[in-house]
PDB file of C-alpha atoms in Angstrom:
ATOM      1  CA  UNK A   1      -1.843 -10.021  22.819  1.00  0.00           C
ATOM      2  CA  UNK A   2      -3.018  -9.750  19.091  1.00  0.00           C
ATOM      3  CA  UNK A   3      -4.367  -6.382  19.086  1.00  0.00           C
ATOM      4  CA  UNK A   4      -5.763  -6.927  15.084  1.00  0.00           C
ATOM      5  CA  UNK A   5      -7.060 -10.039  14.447  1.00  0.00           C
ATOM      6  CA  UNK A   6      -7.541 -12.036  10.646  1.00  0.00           C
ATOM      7  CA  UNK A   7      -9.575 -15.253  11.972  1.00  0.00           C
ATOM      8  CA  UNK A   8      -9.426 -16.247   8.192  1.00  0.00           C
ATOM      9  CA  UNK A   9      -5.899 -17.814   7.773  1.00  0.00           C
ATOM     10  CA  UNK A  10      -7.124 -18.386   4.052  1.00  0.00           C
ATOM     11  CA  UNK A  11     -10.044 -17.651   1.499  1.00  0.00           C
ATOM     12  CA  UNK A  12     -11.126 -19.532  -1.723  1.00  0.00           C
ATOM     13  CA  UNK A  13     -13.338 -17.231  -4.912  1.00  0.00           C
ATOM     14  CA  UNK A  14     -14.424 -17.620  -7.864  1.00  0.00           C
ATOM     15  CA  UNK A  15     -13.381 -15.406 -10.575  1.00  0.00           C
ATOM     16  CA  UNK A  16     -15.815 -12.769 -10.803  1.00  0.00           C
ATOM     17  CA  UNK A  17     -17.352 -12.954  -7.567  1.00  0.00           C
ATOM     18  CA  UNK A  18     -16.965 -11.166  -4.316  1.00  0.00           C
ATOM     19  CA  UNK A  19     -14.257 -11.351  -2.462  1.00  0.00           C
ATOM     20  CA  UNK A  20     -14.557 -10.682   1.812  1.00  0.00           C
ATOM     21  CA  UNK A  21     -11.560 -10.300   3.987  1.00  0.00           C
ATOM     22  CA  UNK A  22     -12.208  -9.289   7.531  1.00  0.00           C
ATOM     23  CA  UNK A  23     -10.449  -7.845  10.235  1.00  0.00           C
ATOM     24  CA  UNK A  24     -10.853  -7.425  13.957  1.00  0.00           C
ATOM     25  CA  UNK A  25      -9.210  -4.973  16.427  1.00  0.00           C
ATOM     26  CA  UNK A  26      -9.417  -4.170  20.472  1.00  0.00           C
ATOM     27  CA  UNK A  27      -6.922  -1.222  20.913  1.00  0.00           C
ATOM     28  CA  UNK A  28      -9.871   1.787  20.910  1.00  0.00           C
ATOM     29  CA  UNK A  29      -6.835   4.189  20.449  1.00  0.00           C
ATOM     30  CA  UNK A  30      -6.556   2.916  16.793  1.00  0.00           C
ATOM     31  CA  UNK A  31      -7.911   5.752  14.317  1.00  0.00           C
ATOM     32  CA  UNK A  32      -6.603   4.809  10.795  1.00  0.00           C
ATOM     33  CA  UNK A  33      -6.780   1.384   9.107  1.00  0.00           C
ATOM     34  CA  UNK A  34      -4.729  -0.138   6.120  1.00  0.00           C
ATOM     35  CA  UNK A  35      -5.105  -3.072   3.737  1.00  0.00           C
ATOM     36  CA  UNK A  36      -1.602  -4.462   2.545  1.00  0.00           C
ATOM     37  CA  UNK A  37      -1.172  -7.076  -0.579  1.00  0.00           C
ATOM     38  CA  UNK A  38       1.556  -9.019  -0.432  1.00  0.00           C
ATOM     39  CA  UNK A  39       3.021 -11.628  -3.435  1.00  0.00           C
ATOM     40  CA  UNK A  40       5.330 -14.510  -2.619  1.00  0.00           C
ATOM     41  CA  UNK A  41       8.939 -12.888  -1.934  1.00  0.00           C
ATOM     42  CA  UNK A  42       8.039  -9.310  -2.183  1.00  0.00           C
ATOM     43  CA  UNK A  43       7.242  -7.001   0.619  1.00  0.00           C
ATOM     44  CA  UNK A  44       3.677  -5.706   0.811  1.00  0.00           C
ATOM     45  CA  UNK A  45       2.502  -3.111  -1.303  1.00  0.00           C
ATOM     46  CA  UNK A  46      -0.495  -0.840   0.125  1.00  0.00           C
ATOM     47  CA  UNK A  47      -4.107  -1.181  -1.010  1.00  0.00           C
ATOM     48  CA  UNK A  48      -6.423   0.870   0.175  1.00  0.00           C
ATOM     49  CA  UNK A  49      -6.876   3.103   3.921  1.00  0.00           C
ATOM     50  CA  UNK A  50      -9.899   4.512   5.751  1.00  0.00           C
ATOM     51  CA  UNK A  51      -9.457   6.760   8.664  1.00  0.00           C
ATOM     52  CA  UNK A  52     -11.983   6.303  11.787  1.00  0.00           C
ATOM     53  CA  UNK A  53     -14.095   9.251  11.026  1.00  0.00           C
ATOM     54  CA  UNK A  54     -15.302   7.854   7.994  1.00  0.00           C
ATOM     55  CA  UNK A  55     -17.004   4.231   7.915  1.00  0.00           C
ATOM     56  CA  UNK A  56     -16.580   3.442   3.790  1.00  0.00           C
ATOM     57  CA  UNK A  57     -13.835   3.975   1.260  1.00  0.00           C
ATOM     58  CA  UNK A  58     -13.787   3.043  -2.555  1.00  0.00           C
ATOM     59  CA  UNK A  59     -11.055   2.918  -4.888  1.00  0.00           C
ATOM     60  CA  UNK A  60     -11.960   1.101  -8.112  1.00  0.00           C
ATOM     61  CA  UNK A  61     -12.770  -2.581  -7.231  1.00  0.00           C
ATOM     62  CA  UNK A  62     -11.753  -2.122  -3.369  1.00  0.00           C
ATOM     63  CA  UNK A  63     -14.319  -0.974  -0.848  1.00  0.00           C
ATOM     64  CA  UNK A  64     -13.081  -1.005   2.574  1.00  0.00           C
ATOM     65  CA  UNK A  65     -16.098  -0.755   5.495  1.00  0.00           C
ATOM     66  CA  UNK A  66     -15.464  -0.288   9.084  1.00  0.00           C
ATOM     67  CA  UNK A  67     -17.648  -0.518  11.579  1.00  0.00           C
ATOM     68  CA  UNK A  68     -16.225   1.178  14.794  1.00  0.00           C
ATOM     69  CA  UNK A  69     -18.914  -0.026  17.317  1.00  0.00           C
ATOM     70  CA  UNK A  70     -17.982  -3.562  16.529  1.00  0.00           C
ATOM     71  CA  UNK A  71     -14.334  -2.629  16.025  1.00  0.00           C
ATOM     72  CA  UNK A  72     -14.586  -4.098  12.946  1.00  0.00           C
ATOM     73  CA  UNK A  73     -13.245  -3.644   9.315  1.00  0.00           C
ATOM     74  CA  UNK A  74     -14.015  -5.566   5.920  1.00  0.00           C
ATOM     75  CA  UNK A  75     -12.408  -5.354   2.245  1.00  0.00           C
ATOM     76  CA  UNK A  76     -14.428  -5.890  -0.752  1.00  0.00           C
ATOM     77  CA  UNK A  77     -13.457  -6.589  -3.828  1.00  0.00           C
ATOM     78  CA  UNK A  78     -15.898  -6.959  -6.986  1.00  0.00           C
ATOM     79  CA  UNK A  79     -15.250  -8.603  -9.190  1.00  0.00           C
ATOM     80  CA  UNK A  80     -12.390 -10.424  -7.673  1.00  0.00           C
ATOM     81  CA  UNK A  81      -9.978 -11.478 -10.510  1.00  0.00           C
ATOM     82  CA  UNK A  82      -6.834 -14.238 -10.964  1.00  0.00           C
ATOM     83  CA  UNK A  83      -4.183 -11.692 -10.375  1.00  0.00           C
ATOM     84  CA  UNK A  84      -5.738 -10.565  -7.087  1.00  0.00           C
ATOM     85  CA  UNK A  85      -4.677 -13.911  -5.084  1.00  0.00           C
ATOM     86  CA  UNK A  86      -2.195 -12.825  -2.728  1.00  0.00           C
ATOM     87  CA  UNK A  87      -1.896 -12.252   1.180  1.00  0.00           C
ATOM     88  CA  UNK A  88      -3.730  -9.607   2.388  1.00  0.00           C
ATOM     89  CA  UNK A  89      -2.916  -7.875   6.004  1.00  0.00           C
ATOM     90  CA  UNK A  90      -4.878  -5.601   7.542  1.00  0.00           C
ATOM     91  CA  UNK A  91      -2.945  -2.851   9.624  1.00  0.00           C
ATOM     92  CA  UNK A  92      -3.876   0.254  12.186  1.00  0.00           C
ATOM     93  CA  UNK A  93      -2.104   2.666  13.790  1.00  0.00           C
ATOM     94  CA  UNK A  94      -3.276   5.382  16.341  1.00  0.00           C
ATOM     95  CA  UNK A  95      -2.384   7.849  14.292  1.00  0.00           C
ATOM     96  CA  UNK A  96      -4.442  10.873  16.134  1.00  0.00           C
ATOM     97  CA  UNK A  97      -3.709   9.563  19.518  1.00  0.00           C
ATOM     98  CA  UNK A  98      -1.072  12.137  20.828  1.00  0.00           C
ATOM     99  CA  UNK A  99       1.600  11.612  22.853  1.00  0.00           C
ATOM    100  CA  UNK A 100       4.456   9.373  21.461  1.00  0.00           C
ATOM    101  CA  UNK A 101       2.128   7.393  18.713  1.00  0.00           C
ATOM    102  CA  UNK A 102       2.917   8.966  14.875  1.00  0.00           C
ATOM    103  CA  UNK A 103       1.659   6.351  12.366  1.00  0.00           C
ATOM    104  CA  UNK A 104       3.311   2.791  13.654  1.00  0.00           C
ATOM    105  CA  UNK A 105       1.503  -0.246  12.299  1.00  0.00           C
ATOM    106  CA  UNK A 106       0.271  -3.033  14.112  1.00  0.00           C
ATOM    107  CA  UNK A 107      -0.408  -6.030  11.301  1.00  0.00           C
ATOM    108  CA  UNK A 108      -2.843  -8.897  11.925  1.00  0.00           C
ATOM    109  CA  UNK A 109      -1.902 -12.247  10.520  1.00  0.00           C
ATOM    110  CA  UNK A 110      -2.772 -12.246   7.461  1.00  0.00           C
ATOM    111  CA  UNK A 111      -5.607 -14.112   4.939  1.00  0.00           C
ATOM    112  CA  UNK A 112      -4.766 -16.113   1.685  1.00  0.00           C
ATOM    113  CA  UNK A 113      -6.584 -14.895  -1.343  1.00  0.00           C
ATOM    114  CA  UNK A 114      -7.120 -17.111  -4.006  1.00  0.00           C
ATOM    115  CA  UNK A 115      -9.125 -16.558  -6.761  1.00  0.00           C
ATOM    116  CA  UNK A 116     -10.032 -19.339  -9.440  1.00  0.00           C
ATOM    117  CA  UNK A 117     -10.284 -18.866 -12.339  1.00  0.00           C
TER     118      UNK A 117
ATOM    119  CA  UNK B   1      15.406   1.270  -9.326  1.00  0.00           C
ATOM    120  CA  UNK B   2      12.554   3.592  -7.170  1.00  0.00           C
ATOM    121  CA  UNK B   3      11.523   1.100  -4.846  1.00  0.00           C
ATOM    122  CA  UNK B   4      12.892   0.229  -1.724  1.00  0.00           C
ATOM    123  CA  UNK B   5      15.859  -1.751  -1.939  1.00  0.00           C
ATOM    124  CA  UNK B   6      17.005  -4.810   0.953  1.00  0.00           C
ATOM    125  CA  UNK B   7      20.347  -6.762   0.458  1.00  0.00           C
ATOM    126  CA  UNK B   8      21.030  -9.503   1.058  1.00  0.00           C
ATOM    127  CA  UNK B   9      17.780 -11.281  -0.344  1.00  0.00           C
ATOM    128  CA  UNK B  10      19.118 -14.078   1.941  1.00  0.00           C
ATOM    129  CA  UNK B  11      21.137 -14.612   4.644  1.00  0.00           C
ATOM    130  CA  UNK B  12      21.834 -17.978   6.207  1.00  0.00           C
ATOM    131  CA  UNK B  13      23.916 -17.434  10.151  1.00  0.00           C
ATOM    132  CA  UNK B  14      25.168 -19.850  12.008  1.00  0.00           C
ATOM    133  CA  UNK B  15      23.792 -19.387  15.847  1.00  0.00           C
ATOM    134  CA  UNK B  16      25.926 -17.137  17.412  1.00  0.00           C
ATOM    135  CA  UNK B  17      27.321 -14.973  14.240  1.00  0.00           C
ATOM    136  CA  UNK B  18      26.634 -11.660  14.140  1.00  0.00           C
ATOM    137  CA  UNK B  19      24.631 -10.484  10.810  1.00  0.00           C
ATOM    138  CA  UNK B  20      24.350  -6.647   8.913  1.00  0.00           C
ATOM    139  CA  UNK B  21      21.212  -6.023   7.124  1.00  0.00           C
ATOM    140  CA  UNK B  22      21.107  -3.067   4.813  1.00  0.00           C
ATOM    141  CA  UNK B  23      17.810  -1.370   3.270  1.00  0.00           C
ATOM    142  CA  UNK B  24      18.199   1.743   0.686  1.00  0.00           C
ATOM    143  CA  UNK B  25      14.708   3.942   1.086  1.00  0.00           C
ATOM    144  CA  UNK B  26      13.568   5.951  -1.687  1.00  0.00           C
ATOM    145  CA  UNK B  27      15.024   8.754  -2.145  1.00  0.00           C
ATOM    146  CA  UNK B  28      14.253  11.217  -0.377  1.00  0.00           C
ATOM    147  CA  UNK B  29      12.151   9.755   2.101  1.00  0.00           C
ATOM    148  CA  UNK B  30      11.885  11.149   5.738  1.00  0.00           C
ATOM    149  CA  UNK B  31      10.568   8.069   7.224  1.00  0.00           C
ATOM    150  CA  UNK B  32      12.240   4.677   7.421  1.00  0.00           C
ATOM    151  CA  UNK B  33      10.859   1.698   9.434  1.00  0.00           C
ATOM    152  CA  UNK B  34      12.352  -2.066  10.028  1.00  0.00           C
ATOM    153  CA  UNK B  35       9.549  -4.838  10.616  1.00  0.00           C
ATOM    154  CA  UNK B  36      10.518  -8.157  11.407  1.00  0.00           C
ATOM    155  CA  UNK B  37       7.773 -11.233   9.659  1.00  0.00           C
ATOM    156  CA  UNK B  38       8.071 -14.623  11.325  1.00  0.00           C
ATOM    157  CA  UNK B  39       6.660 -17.315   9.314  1.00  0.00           C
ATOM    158  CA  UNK B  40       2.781 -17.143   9.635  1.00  0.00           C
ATOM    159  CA  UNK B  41       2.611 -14.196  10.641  1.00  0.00           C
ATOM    160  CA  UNK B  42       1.811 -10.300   9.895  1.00  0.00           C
ATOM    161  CA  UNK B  43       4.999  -7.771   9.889  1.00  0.00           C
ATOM    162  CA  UNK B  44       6.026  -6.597  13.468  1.00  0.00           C
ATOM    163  CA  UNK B  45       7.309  -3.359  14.237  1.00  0.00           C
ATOM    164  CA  UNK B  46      11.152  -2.896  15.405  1.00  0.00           C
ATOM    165  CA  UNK B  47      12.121   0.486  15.299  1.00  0.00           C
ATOM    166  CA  UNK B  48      11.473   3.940  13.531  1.00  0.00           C
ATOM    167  CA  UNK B  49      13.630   6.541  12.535  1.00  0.00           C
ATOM    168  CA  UNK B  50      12.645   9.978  10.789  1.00  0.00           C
ATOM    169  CA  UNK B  51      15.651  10.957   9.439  1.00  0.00           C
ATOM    170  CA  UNK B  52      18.886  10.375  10.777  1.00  0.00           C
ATOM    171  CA  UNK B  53      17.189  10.465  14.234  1.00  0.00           C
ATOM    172  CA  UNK B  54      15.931   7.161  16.175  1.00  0.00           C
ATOM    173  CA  UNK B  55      12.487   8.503  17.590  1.00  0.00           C
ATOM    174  CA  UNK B  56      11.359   4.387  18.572  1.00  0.00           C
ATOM    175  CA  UNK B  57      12.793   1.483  19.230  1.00  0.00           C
ATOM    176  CA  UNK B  58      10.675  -0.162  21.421  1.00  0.00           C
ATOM    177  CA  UNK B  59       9.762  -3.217  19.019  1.00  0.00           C
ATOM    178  CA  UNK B  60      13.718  -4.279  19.091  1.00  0.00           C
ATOM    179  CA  UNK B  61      13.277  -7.667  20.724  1.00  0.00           C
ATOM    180  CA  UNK B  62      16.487  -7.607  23.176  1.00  0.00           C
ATOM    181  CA  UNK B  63      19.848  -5.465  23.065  1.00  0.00           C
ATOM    182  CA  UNK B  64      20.786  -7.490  20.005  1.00  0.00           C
ATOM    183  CA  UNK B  65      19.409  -5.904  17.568  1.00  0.00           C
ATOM    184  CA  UNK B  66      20.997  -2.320  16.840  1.00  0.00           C
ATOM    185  CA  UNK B  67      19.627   0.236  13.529  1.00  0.00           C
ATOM    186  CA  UNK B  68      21.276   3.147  12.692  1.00  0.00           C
ATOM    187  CA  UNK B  69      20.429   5.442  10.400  1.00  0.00           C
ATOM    188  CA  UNK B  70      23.908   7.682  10.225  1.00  0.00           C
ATOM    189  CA  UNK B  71      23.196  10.301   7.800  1.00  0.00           C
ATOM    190  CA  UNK B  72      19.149  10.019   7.077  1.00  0.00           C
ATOM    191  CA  UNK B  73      19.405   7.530   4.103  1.00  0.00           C
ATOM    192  CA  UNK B  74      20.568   3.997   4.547  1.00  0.00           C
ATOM    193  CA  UNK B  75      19.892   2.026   7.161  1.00  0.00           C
ATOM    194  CA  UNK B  76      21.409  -1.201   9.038  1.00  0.00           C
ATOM    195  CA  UNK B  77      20.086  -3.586  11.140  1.00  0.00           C
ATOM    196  CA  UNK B  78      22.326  -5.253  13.051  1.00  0.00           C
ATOM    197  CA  UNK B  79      21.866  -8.597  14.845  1.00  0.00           C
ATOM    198  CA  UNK B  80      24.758  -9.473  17.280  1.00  0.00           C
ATOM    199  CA  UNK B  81      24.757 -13.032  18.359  1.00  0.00           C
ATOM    200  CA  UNK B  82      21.607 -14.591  16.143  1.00  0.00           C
ATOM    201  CA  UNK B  83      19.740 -17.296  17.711  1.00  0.00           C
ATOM    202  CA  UNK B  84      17.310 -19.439  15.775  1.00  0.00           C
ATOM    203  CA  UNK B  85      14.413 -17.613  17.261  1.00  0.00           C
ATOM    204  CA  UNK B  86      15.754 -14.722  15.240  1.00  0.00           C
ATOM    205  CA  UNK B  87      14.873 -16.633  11.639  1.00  0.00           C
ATOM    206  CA  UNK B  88      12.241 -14.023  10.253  1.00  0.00           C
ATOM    207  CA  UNK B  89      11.855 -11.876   7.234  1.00  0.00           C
ATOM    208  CA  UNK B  90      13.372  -8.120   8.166  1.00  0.00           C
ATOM    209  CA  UNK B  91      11.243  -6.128   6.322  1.00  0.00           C
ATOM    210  CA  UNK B  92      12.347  -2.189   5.883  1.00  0.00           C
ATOM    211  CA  UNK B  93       9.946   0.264   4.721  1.00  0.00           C
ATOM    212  CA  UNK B  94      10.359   3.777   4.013  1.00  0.00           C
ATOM    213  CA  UNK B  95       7.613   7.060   3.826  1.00  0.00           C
ATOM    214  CA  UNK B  96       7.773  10.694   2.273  1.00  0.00           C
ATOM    215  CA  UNK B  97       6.643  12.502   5.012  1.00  0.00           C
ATOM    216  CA  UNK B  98       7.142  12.087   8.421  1.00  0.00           C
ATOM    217  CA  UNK B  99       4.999   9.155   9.569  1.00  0.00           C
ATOM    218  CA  UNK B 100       1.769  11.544  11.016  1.00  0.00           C
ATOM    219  CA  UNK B 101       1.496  12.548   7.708  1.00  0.00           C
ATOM    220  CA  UNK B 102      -0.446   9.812   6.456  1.00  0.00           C
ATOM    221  CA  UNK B 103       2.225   9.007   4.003  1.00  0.00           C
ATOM    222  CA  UNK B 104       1.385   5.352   2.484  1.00  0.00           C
ATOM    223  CA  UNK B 105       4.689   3.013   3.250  1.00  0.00           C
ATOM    224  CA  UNK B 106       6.528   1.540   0.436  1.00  0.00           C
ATOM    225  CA  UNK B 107       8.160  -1.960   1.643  1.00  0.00           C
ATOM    226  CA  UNK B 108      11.270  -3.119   0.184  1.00  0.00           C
ATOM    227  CA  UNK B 109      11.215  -6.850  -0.733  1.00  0.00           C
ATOM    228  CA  UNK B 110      13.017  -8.069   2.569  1.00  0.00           C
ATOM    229  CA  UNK B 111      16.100 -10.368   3.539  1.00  0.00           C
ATOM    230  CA  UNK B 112      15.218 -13.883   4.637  1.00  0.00           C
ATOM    231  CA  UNK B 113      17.467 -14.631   7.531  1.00  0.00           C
ATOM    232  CA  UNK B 114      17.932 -18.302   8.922  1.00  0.00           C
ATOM    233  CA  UNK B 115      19.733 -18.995  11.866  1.00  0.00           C
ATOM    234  CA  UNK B 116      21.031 -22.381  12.072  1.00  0.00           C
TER     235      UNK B 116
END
């Protein structure tokens, strides 16, 4: 079963807009959520995280939202830019959970960013 | 180099051949993961070590696959037997602290193995 979920296999901006990449997740234990970027042949790098007691985190052009009720997360970035076309994967781990979980990532499928110029 | 290093870049196996994959974390680094990518799809996890120690191993998909970690740096994965279901990116990723710590992963580039 696909515990996070991208339902956007790809996503088309225009340079300068906003870009929206959205994530879904069931497992409840999940506390802390990642965005990965990833170029053609190199391994993803990390974005931006948010643990579950917060529900916003900004870093420069990246806002990442989550929305626990709805188990629910969203990146933002404004204003979206050439370079930023890439894969993005969103990740969680139960990080807080106790017991035998310590930071392991479960990775949805990914969405394709491009951004036109 | 500081990153995370994978060799080969590439493998290609003939079905039944057995295959070594090597990653060199950062130095340093306490944590060291291997994720395996199948086309399509988002990394998935294959075992964990912190260390020289094996604390997870639950993502290895049968008894095929073997990582060691022998003295807390380098790493091998080791696929005995490859079938063509085993064709993925092996992805190795390494962390500072140990992995509770919040310690952001830095991914090495991978090694593209195809079974044929």
């Amino acid at each position: 079963d696909q515990q996070v979920k991208q339902n956007s296999p790809s996503l088309s901006v225009q340079e300068g807009r906003i870009s929206i990449l959205n994530c879904d997740y069931t497992n409840s234990m999940f506390d802390y959520f990642l965005w990965y970027k990833k170029y053609p042949a190199e391994g993803p790098t990390f974005l931006i995280s948010i643990s579950s007691i917060k529900d916003k985190n900004e870093d420069g052009r990246f806002t990442v939202f989550l929305n626990k009720s709805a188990k629910h997360l969203s990146l933002h970035i404004v204003p979206s830019q050439p370079g930023d076309s890439a894969v993005y994967f969103c990740a969680a781990t139960p990080l807080n959970a106790g017991g035998t979980s310590y930071g392991k990532l479960t990775f949805g499928q990914g969405t394709i960013l491009t951004v036109h110029p | 180099g500081a990153g995370v290093s994978q060799s080969p870049r590439y493998k290609v196996a003939k079905r039944g051949q057995d295959v070594a994959l090597r990653c060199d974390p950062i130095s340093g680094h306490v944590s060291l993961f291997w994720y395996q990518q199948a086309l399509g799809q988002g990394p998935e996890f294959l075992t964990y070590f912190q260390n020289e120690a094996q604390l997870d191993k639950s993502g290895l998909p049968s008894d095929r696959f073997f990582a060691e970690r022998p003295e807390g740096s380098v790493s091998t994965l080791k696929i005995q037997r490859t079938q063509q279901e085993d064709s993925a990116v092996y992805l190795c990723a390494s962390s500072y602290g140990a992995a509770r710590d919040n310690s952001p992963l830095h991914f090495g580039n991978g090694t593209r193995l195809t079974v044929t």
